[in-house]
């Protein structure tokens, strides 16, 4: 098995790899450290002030410093990418000038360092995202709220999230591929295979993000290009194998540390990093499971269509409501927002609430979603039949009584399981 040789670099080659190194390091710091669960990146970031100044001065963009929308294809993101590119170009020029003075050949070492950074950054990042798919956390599970939303009322991103949540099998496999590729990147001997797997996986992610206007397109594109950079030394081998059908020689990534003592230090640092990462992942996903999967009242997971609505003693129909009539209550309709419901009015307006229920007293306390004042109001409920409920109580000063008919997740054809034999009942 041959190694990558330390051959003299041309000036262009030196400039390209120094630019890549500076761009990747500046791009990653600190927003790329998603795999450090305990880190609040805003506390160590120097980017907001200079990026806002850069955007205003050179692009004419005004950015709200209190609402940066970092990581969501925002003006702040594009301004920072352009600023990072400009700083990398300037840094590369200065670097090359300094190199002419010191006359030292460390080009290969710089390349190995960048490849090591990329291997661990891409690997650890995609293990996190892969696990969130494997555990059905990224897209959630198919919920009543999505099923009740008309197709035309979905955004592209919302539509993608809906159909991805429909198939647990597809999401699980897609996540497993990302996890496998990420793990393979963490070891030099398997890094090429990991980069090749993630190249294919991320190509699919980029196409979907662009096609459905997902607001993390640039994040996915950066990860995709990082896998390409990791495979840059193997492009000739890939052409020989797949296109010209000729033999190739195996190549492995060179170690960052040389010598017995240095390698031992490297192994210790790697063990510490992976141990911390494992513990951090366990803590992070345990916390997310508790937050997103702990539905306290699964029996309330229904879509309530309001058939009779009585307000202050008057029965209000759709025709006489002037839009001010309740149309539907969707309770526990989103898997990642447990113990909440959405109230929809006849005029189409919607509002989310959080609730607590006393299943013995048959009462339900509610307040506006994420309201921390604990200013609860209360409704009583009665279950008349399997799918018929009555709610009554005081709502914002008005006396309400309503009769609802419910649908559960099993009542929707889209929730039906896959059948291998289509006409077998």
Short mmCIF file of C-alpha atoms in Angstrom, two decimals:
data_model
loop_
_atom_site.label_atom_id
_atom_site.label_comp_id
_atom_site.label_asym_id
_atom_site.label_seq_id
_atom_site.Cartn_x
_atom_site.Cartn_y
_atom_site.Cartn_z
CA UNK A 1 0.00 0.00 0.00
CA UNK A 2 1.57 3.29 -1.12
CA UNK A 3 1.45 6.61 0.66
CA UNK A 4 0.89 10.07 -0.73
CA UNK A 5 4.37 11.34 -1.64
CA UNK A 6 5.92 14.57 -0.43
CA UNK A 7 6.57 16.03 -3.90
CA UNK A 8 7.48 19.70 -4.52
CA UNK A 9 4.41 21.88 -4.88
CA UNK A 10 3.86 24.52 -7.51
CA UNK A 11 2.99 28.05 -6.42
CA UNK A 12 -0.60 27.51 -7.55
CA UNK A 13 -0.86 24.30 -5.51
CA UNK A 14 0.55 26.05 -2.45
CA UNK A 15 -1.94 28.90 -2.83
CA UNK A 16 -4.93 26.56 -3.28
CA UNK A 17 -4.23 24.46 -0.19
CA UNK A 18 -3.43 27.48 1.98
CA UNK A 19 -6.70 29.08 0.88
CA UNK A 20 -8.62 25.88 1.64
CA UNK A 21 -6.99 25.61 5.05
CA UNK A 22 -7.81 29.18 6.05
CA UNK A 23 -11.36 29.02 4.66
CA UNK A 24 -12.20 25.72 6.38
CA UNK A 25 -10.80 26.81 9.76
CA UNK A 26 -12.56 30.19 9.65
CA UNK A 27 -15.79 28.61 8.40
CA UNK A 28 -15.85 25.97 11.12
CA UNK A 29 -15.08 28.33 14.00
CA UNK A 30 -17.25 28.38 16.02
CA UNK A 31 -20.58 27.56 14.37
CA UNK A 32 -19.41 24.20 13.07
CA UNK A 33 -18.88 22.80 16.56
CA UNK A 34 -22.33 21.20 16.71
CA UNK A 35 -20.77 18.02 18.06
CA UNK A 36 -19.77 19.85 21.26
CA UNK A 37 -23.10 19.64 23.04
CA UNK A 38 -22.08 21.74 26.03
CA UNK A 39 -20.75 24.65 23.95
CA UNK A 40 -22.74 27.83 23.32
CA UNK A 41 -21.11 29.08 20.13
CA UNK A 42 -22.38 32.64 20.49
CA UNK A 43 -20.28 33.01 23.66
CA UNK A 44 -16.99 32.48 21.80
CA UNK A 45 -17.84 33.94 18.39
CA UNK A 46 -16.16 37.08 17.09
CA UNK A 47 -18.14 37.03 13.83
CA UNK A 48 -21.36 39.02 14.47
CA UNK A 49 -19.90 42.52 14.77
CA UNK A 50 -17.44 42.29 11.88
CA UNK A 51 -19.93 40.44 9.64
CA UNK A 52 -22.64 43.05 10.23
CA UNK A 53 -20.12 45.80 9.43
CA UNK A 54 -18.97 43.95 6.30
CA UNK A 55 -22.54 43.38 5.08
CA UNK A 56 -23.49 47.01 5.62
CA UNK A 57 -20.30 48.47 4.12
CA UNK A 58 -19.78 46.26 1.06
CA UNK A 59 -23.16 44.64 0.35
CA UNK A 60 -25.58 47.31 1.53
CA UNK A 61 -27.41 44.79 3.70
CA UNK A 62 -28.83 45.79 7.05
CA UNK A 63 -28.72 42.91 9.54
CA UNK A 64 -30.52 42.86 12.88
CA UNK A 65 -27.81 41.95 15.40
CA UNK A 66 -30.46 40.54 17.78
CA UNK A 67 -31.91 38.25 15.08
CA UNK A 68 -29.05 36.93 12.98
CA UNK A 69 -30.74 33.75 11.69
CA UNK A 70 -27.34 32.09 11.84
CA UNK A 71 -27.27 28.81 9.92
CA UNK A 72 -30.50 29.37 7.95
CA UNK A 73 -29.24 30.73 4.61
CA UNK A 74 -29.69 34.27 5.87
CA UNK A 75 -28.05 37.55 4.88
CA UNK A 76 -25.80 37.07 7.89
CA UNK A 77 -24.68 33.64 6.61
CA UNK A 78 -23.92 34.78 3.07
CA UNK A 79 -22.13 37.87 4.37
CA UNK A 80 -19.98 35.68 6.62
CA UNK A 81 -19.16 33.23 3.81
CA UNK A 82 -18.02 36.09 1.59
CA UNK A 83 -16.07 37.67 4.44
CA UNK A 84 -14.36 34.32 5.20
CA UNK A 85 -13.44 33.98 1.52
CA UNK A 86 -11.97 37.50 1.43
CA UNK A 87 -10.00 36.95 4.63
CA UNK A 88 -8.73 33.62 3.28
CA UNK A 89 -7.50 35.24 0.06
CA UNK A 90 -5.71 37.99 1.98
CA UNK A 91 -4.31 35.44 4.44
CA UNK A 92 -3.07 33.24 1.60
CA UNK A 93 -1.19 36.12 -0.03
CA UNK A 94 0.47 37.06 3.27
CA UNK A 95 1.24 33.41 3.98
CA UNK A 96 2.96 32.92 0.62
CA UNK A 97 5.06 36.05 1.15
CA UNK A 98 6.15 34.81 4.58
CA UNK A 99 7.00 31.40 3.07
CA UNK A 100 9.44 33.06 0.69
CA UNK A 101 11.31 34.41 3.71
CA UNK A 102 11.45 31.31 5.90
CA UNK A 103 12.17 28.82 3.06
CA UNK A 104 10.73 25.77 4.83
CA UNK A 105 8.91 22.87 3.17
CA UNK A 106 5.92 21.89 5.25
CA UNK A 107 3.36 21.67 2.43
CA UNK A 108 2.57 18.00 2.90
CA UNK A 109 2.22 18.43 6.68
CA UNK A 110 -0.25 21.28 6.13
CA UNK A 111 -2.26 19.13 3.78
CA UNK A 112 -2.33 16.23 6.25
CA UNK A 113 -3.45 18.61 9.01
CA UNK A 114 -6.29 19.94 6.85
CA UNK A 115 -7.35 16.41 5.87
CA UNK A 116 -7.36 15.43 9.55
CA UNK A 117 -9.49 18.44 10.45
CA UNK A 118 -11.91 17.61 7.63
CA UNK A 119 -12.10 13.93 8.53
CA UNK A 120 -13.05 14.61 12.13
CA UNK A 121 -15.28 17.61 11.43
CA UNK A 122 -17.31 15.95 8.67
CA UNK A 123 -17.33 12.59 10.47
CA UNK A 124 -18.49 13.87 13.85
CA UNK A 125 -21.02 16.25 12.30
CA UNK A 126 -22.66 13.62 10.12
CA UNK A 127 -22.73 11.05 12.91
CA UNK A 128 -24.83 13.54 14.86
CA UNK A 129 -27.20 14.17 11.96
CA UNK A 130 -27.29 10.49 11.12
CA UNK A 131 -28.23 9.54 14.67
CA UNK A 132 -31.00 12.14 14.68
CA UNK A 133 -32.47 10.32 11.69
CA UNK A 134 -31.88 6.84 13.12
CA UNK A 135 -33.74 7.86 16.30
CA UNK A 136 -36.47 9.61 14.23
CA UNK A 137 -35.75 12.99 15.79
CA UNK A 138 -34.75 15.22 12.86
CA UNK A 139 -38.04 14.98 10.95
CA UNK A 140 -40.17 13.71 13.81
CA UNK A 141 -42.89 11.17 13.18
CA UNK A 142 -45.92 11.59 10.96
CA UNK A 143 -48.30 13.79 12.95
CA UNK A 144 -51.96 14.71 12.74
CA UNK A 145 -51.11 18.37 12.23
CA UNK A 146 -49.26 17.59 8.99
CA UNK A 147 -52.00 15.24 7.85
CA UNK A 148 -54.62 17.93 8.39
CA UNK A 149 -52.66 20.59 6.51
CA UNK A 150 -53.63 20.97 2.85
CA UNK A 151 -50.80 20.18 0.45
CA UNK A 152 -50.93 23.67 -1.02
CA UNK A 153 -50.44 25.24 2.39
CA UNK A 154 -47.09 23.55 2.96
CA UNK A 155 -43.85 25.34 2.27
CA UNK A 156 -41.35 23.34 0.24
CA UNK A 157 -39.38 22.62 3.41
CA UNK A 158 -42.54 21.73 5.32
CA UNK A 159 -43.63 19.37 2.55
CA UNK A 160 -40.22 17.67 2.60
CA UNK A 161 -40.39 17.29 6.38
CA UNK A 162 -43.88 15.79 6.06
CA UNK A 163 -43.07 13.11 3.50
CA UNK A 164 -39.75 12.29 5.15
CA UNK A 165 -41.54 11.71 8.46
CA UNK A 166 -43.94 9.33 6.71
CA UNK A 167 -41.35 6.60 6.14
CA UNK A 168 -39.48 5.56 9.26
CA UNK A 169 -37.65 2.93 7.19
CA UNK A 170 -36.27 5.41 4.65
CA UNK A 171 -35.20 7.94 7.28
CA UNK A 172 -33.59 5.21 9.41
CA UNK A 173 -31.57 3.86 6.47
CA UNK A 174 -30.55 7.36 5.32
CA UNK A 175 -29.37 8.13 8.84
CA UNK A 176 -27.54 4.82 9.15
CA UNK A 177 -25.59 5.56 5.95
CA UNK A 178 -24.50 8.92 7.40
CA UNK A 179 -23.45 7.30 10.67
CA UNK A 180 -21.46 4.56 8.90
CA UNK A 181 -19.73 7.07 6.64
CA UNK A 182 -18.97 9.35 9.59
CA UNK A 183 -17.47 6.53 11.66
CA UNK A 184 -15.31 5.37 8.74
CA UNK A 185 -13.87 8.89 8.42
CA UNK A 186 -12.50 8.75 11.95
CA UNK A 187 -9.90 6.12 10.97
CA UNK A 188 -7.23 6.68 8.34
CA UNK A 189 -7.43 3.25 6.73
CA UNK A 190 -11.16 3.61 6.08
CA UNK A 191 -11.30 7.36 5.40
CA UNK A 192 -11.55 7.05 1.62
CA UNK A 193 -14.49 4.65 1.88
CA UNK A 194 -16.17 6.94 4.40
CA UNK A 195 -15.63 10.00 2.20
CA UNK A 196 -16.98 8.14 -0.84
CA UNK A 197 -20.12 7.02 1.02
CA UNK A 198 -20.72 10.53 2.38
CA UNK A 199 -20.08 12.07 -1.04
CA UNK A 200 -23.06 10.11 -2.37
CA UNK A 201 -25.19 10.74 0.73
CA UNK A 202 -24.49 14.48 0.80
CA UNK A 203 -25.08 14.81 -2.95
CA UNK A 204 -28.60 13.51 -2.32
CA UNK A 205 -29.04 15.89 0.66
CA UNK A 206 -27.89 18.90 -1.39
CA UNK A 207 -30.27 18.05 -4.23
CA UNK A 208 -33.19 17.73 -1.83
CA UNK A 209 -32.30 20.91 0.04
CA UNK A 210 -32.11 22.89 -3.20
CA UNK A 211 -35.16 21.21 -4.73
CA UNK A 212 -37.38 21.81 -1.70
CA UNK A 213 -35.86 25.16 -0.63
CA UNK A 214 -34.65 23.89 2.74
CA UNK A 215 -33.08 26.75 4.68
CA UNK A 216 -29.77 24.97 5.30
CA UNK A 217 -28.64 24.66 1.68
CA UNK A 218 -25.26 26.31 2.21
CA UNK A 219 -24.54 24.16 5.25
CA UNK A 220 -25.18 21.00 3.21
CA UNK A 221 -23.19 22.31 0.24
CA UNK A 222 -20.19 23.03 2.47
CA UNK A 223 -20.26 19.50 3.91
CA UNK A 224 -20.57 18.06 0.41
CA UNK A 225 -17.59 20.07 -0.85
CA UNK A 226 -15.57 18.95 2.19
CA UNK A 227 -16.09 15.32 1.16
CA UNK A 228 -14.94 16.25 -2.36
CA UNK A 229 -11.82 17.87 -0.91
CA UNK A 230 -11.12 14.73 1.10
CA UNK A 231 -11.27 12.67 -2.09
CA UNK A 232 -9.26 15.13 -4.19
CA UNK A 233 -6.15 12.93 -4.15
CA UNK A 234 -8.23 9.98 -5.30
CA UNK A 235 -9.97 11.55 -8.32
CA UNK A 236 -7.45 10.00 -10.71
CA UNK A 237 -7.90 6.59 -9.08
CA UNK A 238 -11.69 6.92 -9.31
CA UNK A 239 -11.41 7.75 -13.00
CA UNK A 240 -9.14 4.75 -13.59
CA UNK A 241 -11.46 2.39 -11.74
CA UNK A 242 -14.88 3.58 -12.91
CA UNK A 243 -14.21 5.10 -16.35
CA UNK A 244 -11.05 3.65 -17.93
CA UNK A 245 -11.43 0.27 -16.19
CA UNK A 246 -7.73 0.04 -15.37
CA UNK A 247 -5.95 -1.12 -12.24
CA UNK A 248 -5.14 1.30 -9.44
CA UNK A 249 -2.81 1.25 -6.47
CA UNK A 250 -4.23 1.44 -2.94
CA UNK A 251 -3.52 4.69 -1.12
CA UNK A 252 -3.93 5.60 2.53
CA UNK A 253 -4.03 8.87 4.39
CA UNK A 254 -0.75 9.72 6.09
CA UNK A 255 -0.68 10.12 9.89
CA UNK A 256 -0.58 13.57 11.43
CA UNK A 257 1.89 12.44 14.10
CA UNK A 258 5.20 10.71 13.30
CA UNK A 259 7.44 8.82 15.69
CA UNK A 260 6.44 6.42 18.48
CA UNK A 261 5.97 9.02 21.20
CA UNK A 262 4.06 11.42 18.96
CA UNK A 263 1.79 8.60 17.76
CA UNK A 264 1.05 7.58 21.36
CA UNK A 265 0.09 11.18 22.14
CA UNK A 266 -2.14 11.14 19.07
CA UNK A 267 -3.86 7.93 20.16
CA UNK A 268 -4.47 9.35 23.64
CA UNK A 269 -5.92 12.58 22.23
CA UNK A 270 -8.14 10.59 19.86
CA UNK A 271 -9.37 8.35 22.67
CA UNK A 272 -10.20 11.39 24.83
CA UNK A 273 -12.01 13.08 21.94
CA UNK A 274 -14.09 10.02 21.03
CA UNK A 275 -14.91 9.27 24.68
CA UNK A 276 -16.07 12.85 25.24
CA UNK A 277 -18.04 12.77 21.97
CA UNK A 278 -19.75 9.51 22.94
CA UNK A 279 -20.73 10.79 26.39
CA UNK A 280 -21.89 14.09 24.89
CA UNK A 281 -24.05 12.27 22.31
CA UNK A 282 -25.63 10.09 24.98
CA UNK A 283 -26.46 13.15 27.09
CA UNK A 284 -27.73 15.11 24.12
CA UNK A 285 -30.01 12.40 22.72
CA UNK A 286 -31.28 11.43 26.16
CA UNK A 287 -32.29 15.05 26.66
CA UNK A 288 -33.92 15.26 23.23
CA UNK A 289 -35.85 12.04 23.80
CA UNK A 290 -37.16 13.38 27.08
CA UNK A 291 -38.21 16.65 25.46
CA UNK A 292 -39.64 15.34 22.20
CA UNK A 293 -40.91 11.85 22.95
CA UNK A 294 -42.40 12.25 26.43
CA UNK A 295 -46.06 12.71 25.53
CA UNK A 296 -47.86 12.76 28.88
CA UNK A 297 -51.34 12.45 27.42
CA UNK A 298 -51.26 10.18 24.33
CA UNK A 299 -55.03 9.68 24.61
CA UNK A 300 -55.45 13.32 23.57
CA UNK A 301 -53.69 12.83 20.22
CA UNK A 302 -56.65 13.63 17.99
CA UNK A 303 -57.93 16.12 15.46
CA UNK A 304 -61.16 17.54 16.90
CA UNK A 305 -63.54 18.90 14.25
CA UNK A 306 -66.00 21.20 16.04
CA UNK A 307 -69.52 20.33 14.96
CA UNK A 308 -71.48 22.45 17.47
CA UNK A 309 -70.05 25.70 18.89
CA UNK A 310 -71.93 27.63 21.57
CA UNK A 311 -70.53 30.96 22.77
CA UNK A 312 -72.18 32.84 25.64
CA UNK A 313 -75.34 30.79 25.10
CA UNK A 314 -75.55 31.44 21.33
CA UNK A 315 -74.99 28.65 18.81
CA UNK A 316 -72.66 30.01 16.15
CA UNK A 317 -72.58 28.45 12.70
CA UNK A 318 -70.00 29.01 9.98
CA UNK A 319 -72.42 31.32 8.17
CA UNK A 320 -73.04 33.58 11.19
CA UNK A 321 -69.54 33.53 12.68
CA UNK A 322 -67.89 36.34 10.69
CA UNK A 323 -64.80 34.17 10.97
CA UNK A 324 -64.91 34.25 14.78
CA UNK A 325 -65.78 30.61 15.33
CA UNK A 326 -63.62 27.69 16.25
CA UNK A 327 -63.19 25.17 13.47
CA UNK A 328 -60.74 22.60 14.77
CA UNK A 329 -58.51 21.59 17.67
CA UNK A 330 -55.47 19.49 16.79
CA UNK A 331 -54.03 18.01 19.98
CA UNK A 332 -50.56 16.44 20.18
CA UNK A 333 -50.41 16.84 16.42
CA UNK A 334 -46.62 17.21 16.19
CA UNK A 335 -44.30 14.58 17.62
CA UNK A 336 -41.59 17.05 18.62
CA UNK A 337 -44.06 19.40 20.37
CA UNK A 338 -45.76 17.06 22.86
CA UNK A 339 -48.68 18.19 25.01
CA UNK A 340 -49.63 21.08 22.76
CA UNK A 341 -52.64 21.83 20.60
CA UNK A 342 -53.40 24.16 17.71
CA UNK A 343 -56.65 26.10 17.60
CA UNK A 344 -57.89 26.92 14.08
CA UNK A 345 -60.62 29.51 13.50
CA UNK A 346 -63.05 29.52 10.59
CA UNK A 347 -61.13 32.42 9.05
CA UNK A 348 -58.00 30.23 8.93
CA UNK A 349 -56.07 31.89 11.78
CA UNK A 350 -54.14 29.50 14.01
CA UNK A 351 -52.59 29.65 17.46
CA UNK A 352 -50.64 27.07 19.47
CA UNK A 353 -51.20 26.34 23.16
CA UNK A 354 -49.60 24.05 25.72
CA UNK A 355 -51.78 22.11 28.12
CA UNK A 356 -51.89 19.90 31.19
CA UNK A 357 -54.71 17.45 31.82
CA UNK A 358 -56.27 15.91 34.91
CA UNK A 359 -57.67 12.67 33.55
CA UNK A 360 -59.49 11.93 36.80
CA UNK A 361 -61.24 15.29 37.19
CA UNK A 362 -61.64 15.48 33.38
CA UNK A 363 -60.18 18.97 33.14
CA UNK A 364 -57.58 20.52 30.87
CA UNK A 365 -55.45 23.55 31.77
CA UNK A 366 -53.99 25.54 28.89
CA UNK A 367 -51.95 28.63 28.11
CA UNK A 368 -50.22 30.17 25.11
CA UNK A 369 -47.34 28.05 23.85
CA UNK A 370 -44.04 28.79 25.62
CA UNK A 371 -45.75 31.22 27.99
CA UNK A 372 -43.75 31.12 31.24
CA UNK A 373 -46.22 33.08 33.41
CA UNK A 374 -48.25 29.98 34.36
CA UNK A 375 -51.41 31.98 33.65
CA UNK A 376 -53.51 28.92 32.94
CA UNK A 377 -57.16 28.79 31.94
CA UNK A 378 -59.30 25.67 32.17
CA UNK A 379 -61.78 23.62 30.20
CA UNK A 380 -63.76 20.57 31.24
CA UNK A 381 -64.13 17.69 28.83
CA UNK A 382 -66.42 14.68 28.54
CA UNK A 383 -65.99 11.71 26.22
CA UNK A 384 -69.48 10.74 24.99
CA UNK A 385 -68.49 8.09 22.47
CA UNK A 386 -65.28 6.63 21.08
CA UNK A 387 -64.76 9.64 18.82
CA UNK A 388 -67.09 12.29 20.29
CA UNK A 389 -66.08 14.84 22.96
CA UNK A 390 -67.73 17.77 24.70
CA UNK A 391 -65.66 20.72 25.98
CA UNK A 392 -66.99 23.52 28.18
CA UNK A 393 -65.62 26.34 30.28
CA UNK A 394 -64.46 29.94 30.19
CA UNK A 395 -62.21 31.05 27.32
CA UNK A 396 -60.83 34.58 27.53
CA UNK A 397 -63.92 35.79 29.38
CA UNK A 398 -66.48 33.99 27.18
CA UNK A 399 -68.51 30.95 28.17
CA UNK A 400 -67.98 28.14 25.67
CA UNK A 401 -69.63 24.80 25.00
CA UNK A 402 -68.68 22.68 22.02
CA UNK A 403 -69.14 19.21 20.67
CA UNK A 404 -66.35 17.68 18.60
CA UNK A 405 -65.80 14.64 16.42
CA UNK A 406 -62.30 13.22 16.45
CA UNK A 407 -59.87 11.48 14.12
CA UNK A 408 -56.79 9.65 15.35
CA UNK A 409 -53.60 8.95 13.43
CA UNK A 410 -54.92 5.51 12.41
CA UNK A 411 -57.89 7.09 10.61
CA UNK A 412 -55.71 8.60 7.87
CA UNK A 413 -54.87 6.46 4.80
CA UNK A 414 -51.34 7.91 4.74
CA UNK A 415 -50.63 6.30 8.10
CA UNK A 416 -51.21 2.81 6.69
CA UNK A 417 -48.21 0.51 6.85
CA UNK A 418 -46.35 -0.83 3.83
CA UNK A 419 -47.70 -3.96 2.20
CA UNK A 420 -45.46 -6.32 0.27
CA UNK A 421 -48.50 -7.92 -1.47
CA UNK A 422 -50.81 -5.12 -2.49
CA UNK A 423 -54.03 -7.13 -2.98
CA UNK A 424 -53.65 -9.34 0.10
CA UNK A 425 -56.03 -8.20 2.87
#
